[in-house]
mmCIF file with all atom_site columns, C-alpha atoms in Angstrom:
data_model
loop_
_atom_site.group_PDB
_atom_site.id
_atom_site.type_symbol
_atom_site.label_atom_id
_atom_site.label_alt_id
_atom_site.label_comp_id
_atom_site.label_asym_id
_atom_site.label_entity_id
_atom_site.label_seq_id
_atom_site.pdbx_PDB_ins_code
_atom_site.Cartn_x
_atom_site.Cartn_y
_atom_site.Cartn_z
_atom_site.occupancy
_atom_site.B_iso_or_equiv
_atom_site.pdbx_formal_charge
_atom_site.auth_seq_id
_atom_site.auth_comp_id
_atom_site.auth_asym_id
_atom_site.auth_atom_id
_atom_site.pdbx_PDB_model_num
ATOM 1   C CA . MET A 1 1   ? 101.427 99.759  91.613  1.00 0.00 ? 3   MET A CA 1
ATOM 2   C CA . GLY A 1 2   ? 103.700 101.608 89.232  1.00 0.00 ? 4   GLY A CA 1
ATOM 3   C CA . TYR A 1 3   ? 105.923 103.350 91.788  1.00 0.00 ? 5   TYR A CA 1
ATOM 4   C CA . SER A 1 4   ? 109.009 101.818 93.385  1.00 0.00 ? 6   SER A CA 1
ATOM 5   C CA . GLU A 1 5   ? 111.708 104.488 93.310  1.00 0.00 ? 7   GLU A CA 1
ATOM 6   C CA . LYS A 1 6   ? 111.978 105.629 96.945  1.00 0.00 ? 8   LYS A CA 1
ATOM 7   C CA . PRO A 1 7   ? 110.299 104.655 100.222 1.00 0.00 ? 9   PRO A CA 1
ATOM 8   C CA . ILE A 1 8   ? 107.034 106.439 100.939 1.00 0.00 ? 10  ILE A CA 1
ATOM 9   C CA . ASN A 1 9   ? 104.596 106.327 103.851 1.00 0.00 ? 11  ASN A CA 1
ATOM 10  C CA . LEU A 1 10  ? 101.112 104.887 103.800 1.00 0.00 ? 12  LEU A CA 1
ATOM 11  C CA . GLN A 1 11  ? 98.870  107.025 105.985 1.00 0.00 ? 13  GLN A CA 1
ATOM 12  C CA . MET A 1 12  ? 95.904  105.378 107.678 1.00 0.00 ? 14  MET A CA 1
ATOM 13  C CA . PHE A 1 13  ? 93.084  107.006 109.637 1.00 0.00 ? 15  PHE A CA 1
ATOM 14  C CA . ILE A 1 14  ? 89.483  106.330 110.604 1.00 0.00 ? 16  ILE A CA 1
ATOM 15  C CA . GLY A 1 15  ? 86.872  108.153 108.554 1.00 0.00 ? 17  GLY A CA 1
ATOM 16  C CA . THR A 1 16  ? 83.125  108.531 108.467 1.00 0.00 ? 18  THR A CA 1
ATOM 17  C CA . ALA A 1 17  ? 80.938  105.964 106.739 1.00 0.00 ? 19  ALA A CA 1
ATOM 18  C CA . ASP A 1 18  ? 78.899  108.776 105.164 1.00 0.00 ? 20  ASP A CA 1
ATOM 19  C CA . ASP A 1 19  ? 78.560  108.264 101.398 1.00 0.00 ? 21  ASP A CA 1
ATOM 20  C CA . ARG A 1 20  ? 78.403  111.984 100.697 1.00 0.00 ? 22  ARG A CA 1
ATOM 21  C CA . TYR A 1 21  ? 81.621  113.284 102.225 1.00 0.00 ? 23  TYR A CA 1
ATOM 22  C CA . LEU A 1 22  ? 84.547  111.285 103.638 1.00 0.00 ? 24  LEU A CA 1
ATOM 23  C CA . ARG A 1 23  ? 86.159  113.030 106.604 1.00 0.00 ? 25  ARG A CA 1
ATOM 24  C CA . PRO A 1 24  ? 87.919  111.980 109.812 1.00 0.00 ? 26  PRO A CA 1
ATOM 25  C CA . HIS A 1 25  ? 85.511  110.383 112.264 1.00 0.00 ? 27  HIS A CA 1
ATOM 26  C CA . ALA A 1 26  ? 84.728  112.403 115.389 1.00 0.00 ? 28  ALA A CA 1
ATOM 27  C CA . PHE A 1 27  ? 84.304  109.420 117.750 1.00 0.00 ? 29  PHE A CA 1
ATOM 28  C CA . TYR A 1 28  ? 86.753  106.777 116.499 1.00 0.00 ? 30  TYR A CA 1
ATOM 29  C CA . GLN A 1 29  ? 90.459  106.990 115.776 1.00 0.00 ? 31  GLN A CA 1
ATOM 30  C CA . VAL A 1 30  ? 93.209  104.718 114.581 1.00 0.00 ? 32  VAL A CA 1
ATOM 31  C CA . HIS A 1 31  ? 95.232  103.120 117.364 1.00 0.00 ? 33  HIS A CA 1
ATOM 32  C CA . ARG A 1 32  ? 98.786  101.803 117.015 1.00 0.00 ? 34  ARG A CA 1
ATOM 33  C CA . ILE A 1 33  ? 99.138  98.173  118.058 1.00 0.00 ? 35  ILE A CA 1
ATOM 34  C CA . THR A 1 34  ? 102.483 96.893  119.352 1.00 0.00 ? 36  THR A CA 1
ATOM 35  C CA . GLY A 1 35  ? 103.700 93.540  120.641 1.00 0.00 ? 37  GLY A CA 1
ATOM 36  C CA . LYS A 1 36  ? 105.470 90.333  119.751 1.00 0.00 ? 38  LYS A CA 1
ATOM 37  C CA . THR A 1 37  ? 103.059 89.334  117.000 1.00 0.00 ? 39  THR A CA 1
ATOM 38  C CA . VAL A 1 38  ? 103.163 92.734  115.213 1.00 0.00 ? 40  VAL A CA 1
ATOM 39  C CA . ALA A 1 39  ? 105.673 92.631  112.370 1.00 0.00 ? 41  ALA A CA 1
ATOM 40  C CA . THR A 1 40  ? 104.967 96.005  110.702 1.00 0.00 ? 42  THR A CA 1
ATOM 41  C CA . ALA A 1 41  ? 106.729 99.183  111.777 1.00 0.00 ? 43  ALA A CA 1
ATOM 42  C CA . SER A 1 42  ? 104.487 102.208 112.257 1.00 0.00 ? 44  SER A CA 1
ATOM 43  C CA . GLN A 1 43  ? 104.267 105.542 113.990 1.00 0.00 ? 45  GLN A CA 1
ATOM 44  C CA . GLU A 1 44  ? 101.395 107.776 115.089 1.00 0.00 ? 46  GLU A CA 1
ATOM 45  C CA . ILE A 1 45  ? 101.309 111.396 113.984 1.00 0.00 ? 47  ILE A CA 1
ATOM 46  C CA . ILE A 1 46  ? 98.702  114.135 114.231 1.00 0.00 ? 48  ILE A CA 1
ATOM 47  C CA . VAL A 1 47  ? 97.567  115.764 110.955 1.00 0.00 ? 49  VAL A CA 1
ATOM 48  C CA . SER A 1 48  ? 95.058  118.617 111.313 1.00 0.00 ? 50  SER A CA 1
ATOM 49  C CA . SER A 1 49  ? 93.960  117.307 114.748 1.00 0.00 ? 51  SER A CA 1
ATOM 50  C CA . THR A 1 50  ? 93.409  113.764 113.357 1.00 0.00 ? 52  THR A CA 1
ATOM 51  C CA . LYS A 1 51  ? 95.465  110.815 114.604 1.00 0.00 ? 53  LYS A CA 1
ATOM 52  C CA . VAL A 1 52  ? 97.133  109.142 111.589 1.00 0.00 ? 54  VAL A CA 1
ATOM 53  C CA . LEU A 1 53  ? 99.173  105.953 111.526 1.00 0.00 ? 55  LEU A CA 1
ATOM 54  C CA . GLU A 1 54  ? 102.127 106.015 109.117 1.00 0.00 ? 56  GLU A CA 1
ATOM 55  C CA . ILE A 1 55  ? 103.408 102.732 107.718 1.00 0.00 ? 57  ILE A CA 1
ATOM 56  C CA . PRO A 1 56  ? 106.526 102.694 105.501 1.00 0.00 ? 58  PRO A CA 1
ATOM 57  C CA . LEU A 1 57  ? 106.222 101.240 101.997 1.00 0.00 ? 59  LEU A CA 1
ATOM 58  C CA . LEU A 1 58  ? 109.655 100.079 100.843 1.00 0.00 ? 60  LEU A CA 1
ATOM 59  C CA . PRO A 1 59  ? 110.899 99.183  97.332  1.00 0.00 ? 61  PRO A CA 1
ATOM 60  C CA . GLU A 1 60  ? 112.529 95.992  98.702  1.00 0.00 ? 62  GLU A CA 1
ATOM 61  C CA . ASN A 1 61  ? 109.045 94.858  99.884  1.00 0.00 ? 63  ASN A CA 1
ATOM 62  C CA . ASN A 1 62  ? 107.404 95.740  96.513  1.00 0.00 ? 64  ASN A CA 1
ATOM 63  C CA . MET A 1 63  ? 105.833 98.825  98.137  1.00 0.00 ? 65  MET A CA 1
ATOM 64  C CA . SER A 1 64  ? 103.464 96.649  100.185 1.00 0.00 ? 66  SER A CA 1
ATOM 65  C CA . ALA A 1 65  ? 102.877 96.156  103.899 1.00 0.00 ? 67  ALA A CA 1
ATOM 66  C CA . SER A 1 66  ? 100.841 93.943  106.155 1.00 0.00 ? 68  SER A CA 1
ATOM 67  C CA . ILE A 1 67  ? 98.466  96.034  108.280 1.00 0.00 ? 69  ILE A CA 1
ATOM 68  C CA . ASP A 1 68  ? 98.889  94.134  111.558 1.00 0.00 ? 70  ASP A CA 1
ATOM 69  C CA . CYS A 1 69  ? 99.708  97.225  113.597 1.00 0.00 ? 71  CYS A CA 1
ATOM 70  C CA . ALA A 1 70  ? 96.396  99.104  113.572 1.00 0.00 ? 72  ALA A CA 1
ATOM 71  C CA . GLY A 1 71  ? 93.211  99.023  115.577 1.00 0.00 ? 73  GLY A CA 1
ATOM 72  C CA . ILE A 1 72  ? 90.111  101.191 115.937 1.00 0.00 ? 74  ILE A CA 1
ATOM 73  C CA . LEU A 1 73  ? 89.670  103.019 119.243 1.00 0.00 ? 75  LEU A CA 1
ATOM 74  C CA . LYS A 1 74  ? 86.385  104.634 120.349 1.00 0.00 ? 76  LYS A CA 1
ATOM 75  C CA . LEU A 1 75  ? 86.795  107.896 122.212 1.00 0.00 ? 77  LEU A CA 1
ATOM 76  C CA . ARG A 1 76  ? 84.833  108.431 125.410 1.00 0.00 ? 78  ARG A CA 1
ATOM 77  C CA . ASN A 1 77  ? 81.552  110.257 124.896 1.00 0.00 ? 79  ASN A CA 1
ATOM 78  C CA . SER A 1 78  ? 82.468  112.707 127.670 1.00 0.00 ? 80  SER A CA 1
ATOM 79  C CA . ASP A 1 79  ? 85.640  113.677 125.809 1.00 0.00 ? 81  ASP A CA 1
ATOM 80  C CA . ILE A 1 80  ? 83.749  114.131 122.549 1.00 0.00 ? 82  ILE A CA 1
ATOM 81  C CA . GLU A 1 81  ? 81.063  116.328 124.107 1.00 0.00 ? 83  GLU A CA 1
ATOM 82  C CA . LEU A 1 82  ? 83.776  118.777 125.223 1.00 0.00 ? 84  LEU A CA 1
ATOM 83  C CA . ARG A 1 83  ? 84.723  119.506 121.611 1.00 0.00 ? 85  ARG A CA 1
ATOM 84  C CA . LYS A 1 84  ? 83.266  122.645 120.110 1.00 0.00 ? 86  LYS A CA 1
ATOM 85  C CA . GLY A 1 85  ? 81.009  122.213 117.097 1.00 0.00 ? 87  GLY A CA 1
ATOM 86  C CA . GLU A 1 86  ? 80.430  118.483 117.568 1.00 0.00 ? 88  GLU A CA 1
ATOM 87  C CA . THR A 1 87  ? 76.735  117.800 116.979 1.00 0.00 ? 89  THR A CA 1
ATOM 88  C CA . ASP A 1 88  ? 76.560  114.064 116.146 1.00 0.00 ? 90  ASP A CA 1
ATOM 89  C CA . ILE A 1 89  ? 75.574  111.675 118.919 1.00 0.00 ? 91  ILE A CA 1
ATOM 90  C CA . GLY A 1 90  ? 78.507  109.355 119.698 1.00 0.00 ? 92  GLY A CA 1
ATOM 91  C CA . ARG A 1 91  ? 76.366  106.431 120.856 1.00 0.00 ? 93  ARG A CA 1
ATOM 92  C CA . LYS A 1 92  ? 74.519  106.157 117.546 1.00 0.00 ? 94  LYS A CA 1
ATOM 93  C CA . ASN A 1 93  ? 77.336  106.995 115.114 1.00 0.00 ? 95  ASN A CA 1
ATOM 94  C CA . THR A 1 94  ? 79.085  103.577 115.096 1.00 0.00 ? 96  THR A CA 1
ATOM 95  C CA . ARG A 1 95  ? 79.944  103.017 111.386 1.00 0.00 ? 97  ARG A CA 1
ATOM 96  C CA . VAL A 1 96  ? 83.401  103.940 110.134 1.00 0.00 ? 98  VAL A CA 1
ATOM 97  C CA . ARG A 1 97  ? 85.646  103.452 107.097 1.00 0.00 ? 99  ARG A CA 1
ATOM 98  C CA . VAL A 1 98  ? 89.372  102.787 107.252 1.00 0.00 ? 100 VAL A CA 1
ATOM 99  C CA . VAL A 1 99  ? 91.045  105.344 105.015 1.00 0.00 ? 101 VAL A CA 1
ATOM 100 C CA . PHE A 1 100 ? 94.431  104.818 103.310 1.00 0.00 ? 102 PHE A CA 1
ATOM 101 C CA . ARG A 1 101 ? 96.423  107.641 101.697 1.00 0.00 ? 103 ARG A CA 1
ATOM 102 C CA . VAL A 1 102 ? 99.834  107.958 100.035 1.00 0.00 ? 104 VAL A CA 1
ATOM 103 C CA . HIS A 1 103 ? 101.702 110.984 98.703  1.00 0.00 ? 105 HIS A CA 1
ATOM 104 C CA . ILE A 1 104 ? 103.844 110.016 95.662  1.00 0.00 ? 106 ILE A CA 1
ATOM 105 C CA . PRO A 1 105 ? 106.531 112.436 94.464  1.00 0.00 ? 107 PRO A CA 1
ATOM 106 C CA . GLN A 1 106 ? 106.401 113.095 90.707  1.00 0.00 ? 108 GLN A CA 1
ATOM 107 C CA . ALA A 1 107 ? 109.289 113.820 88.274  1.00 0.00 ? 109 ALA A CA 1
ATOM 108 C CA . ASN A 1 108 ? 108.047 117.426 87.773  1.00 0.00 ? 110 ASN A CA 1
ATOM 109 C CA . GLY A 1 109 ? 108.419 118.162 91.509  1.00 0.00 ? 111 GLY A CA 1
ATOM 110 C CA . LYS A 1 110 ? 104.720 117.917 92.290  1.00 0.00 ? 112 LYS A CA 1
ATOM 111 C CA . VAL A 1 111 ? 103.136 115.341 94.591  1.00 0.00 ? 113 VAL A CA 1
ATOM 112 C CA . LEU A 1 112 ? 100.345 112.948 93.605  1.00 0.00 ? 114 LEU A CA 1
ATOM 113 C CA . SER A 1 113 ? 98.027  112.048 96.510  1.00 0.00 ? 115 SER A CA 1
ATOM 114 C CA . LEU A 1 114 ? 96.023  108.841 96.281  1.00 0.00 ? 116 LEU A CA 1
ATOM 115 C CA . GLN A 1 115 ? 93.332  107.908 98.764  1.00 0.00 ? 117 GLN A CA 1
ATOM 116 C CA . ALA A 1 116 ? 91.052  104.864 99.160  1.00 0.00 ? 118 ALA A CA 1
ATOM 117 C CA . ALA A 1 117 ? 88.530  103.928 101.844 1.00 0.00 ? 119 ALA A CA 1
ATOM 118 C CA . SER A 1 118 ? 87.280  100.544 103.016 1.00 0.00 ? 120 SER A CA 1
ATOM 119 C CA . ILE A 1 119 ? 83.671  99.427  102.982 1.00 0.00 ? 121 ILE A CA 1
ATOM 120 C CA . PRO A 1 120 ? 81.804  100.582 106.127 1.00 0.00 ? 122 PRO A CA 1
ATOM 121 C CA . VAL A 1 121 ? 82.807  98.813  109.358 1.00 0.00 ? 123 VAL A CA 1
ATOM 122 C CA . GLU A 1 122 ? 80.316  98.510  112.226 1.00 0.00 ? 124 GLU A CA 1
ATOM 123 C CA . CYS A 1 123 ? 81.988  99.284  115.577 1.00 0.00 ? 125 CYS A CA 1
ATOM 124 C CA . SER A 1 124 ? 79.223  98.549  118.073 1.00 0.00 ? 126 SER A CA 1
ATOM 125 C CA . GLN A 1 125 ? 79.573  95.784  120.607 1.00 0.00 ? 127 GLN A CA 1
ATOM 126 C CA . ARG A 1 126 ? 76.989  93.481  122.151 1.00 0.00 ? 128 ARG A CA 1
ATOM 127 C CA . SER A 1 127 ? 75.456  94.270  125.497 1.00 0.00 ? 129 SER A CA 1
ATOM 128 C CA . ALA A 1 128 ? 77.009  92.290  128.361 1.00 0.00 ? 130 ALA A CA 1
ATOM 129 C CA . GLN A 1 129 ? 73.503  90.928  129.088 1.00 0.00 ? 131 GLN A CA 1
ATOM 130 C CA . GLU A 1 130 ? 73.017  89.572  125.575 1.00 0.00 ? 132 GLU A CA 1
ATOM 131 C CA . LEU A 1 131 ? 74.068  85.961  125.092 1.00 0.00 ? 133 LEU A CA 1
ATOM 132 C CA . PRO A 1 132 ? 75.118  84.576  121.705 1.00 0.00 ? 134 PRO A CA 1
ATOM 133 C CA . ARG A 1 133 ? 72.278  82.743  119.981 1.00 0.00 ? 135 ARG A CA 1
ATOM 134 C CA . TRP A 1 134 ? 72.813  79.312  118.510 1.00 0.00 ? 136 TRP A CA 1
ATOM 135 C CA . ARG A 1 135 ? 70.592  77.814  115.869 1.00 0.00 ? 137 ARG A CA 1
ATOM 136 C CA . SER A 1 136 ? 69.828  74.158  116.459 1.00 0.00 ? 138 SER A CA 1
ATOM 137 C CA . ALA A 1 137 ? 69.850  71.731  113.589 1.00 0.00 ? 139 ALA A CA 1
ATOM 138 C CA . ALA A 1 138 ? 66.714  69.932  114.853 1.00 0.00 ? 140 ALA A CA 1
#
């Protein structure tokens, strides 16, 4: 709110759920979704070895966008283990935050960066052997 001069890009990436320090997640990344039902334009870029989804915010749309073009992709554990300096265990580190960032140009030539993160999202899936449990009303 408060800025509607020129189009800017909303940057979106997947971050850690750690309360102490928000950083890009080592095992999950944002994934661009395409198809007939996706109405929002987006593009993937790499920023400091992190996959980022850019979504345009336009003055004619009140600088807002529907986020129907993004998903969360888990990297393979074998790919993660090849990275140098990675010490977390991929199978146990399943909580993420979706991080949103914009860079807003200011009148004095500087840029104001604003960032917000979602509440933690659990990205584990059920075992194929586990059946859904139903509670009976009896």
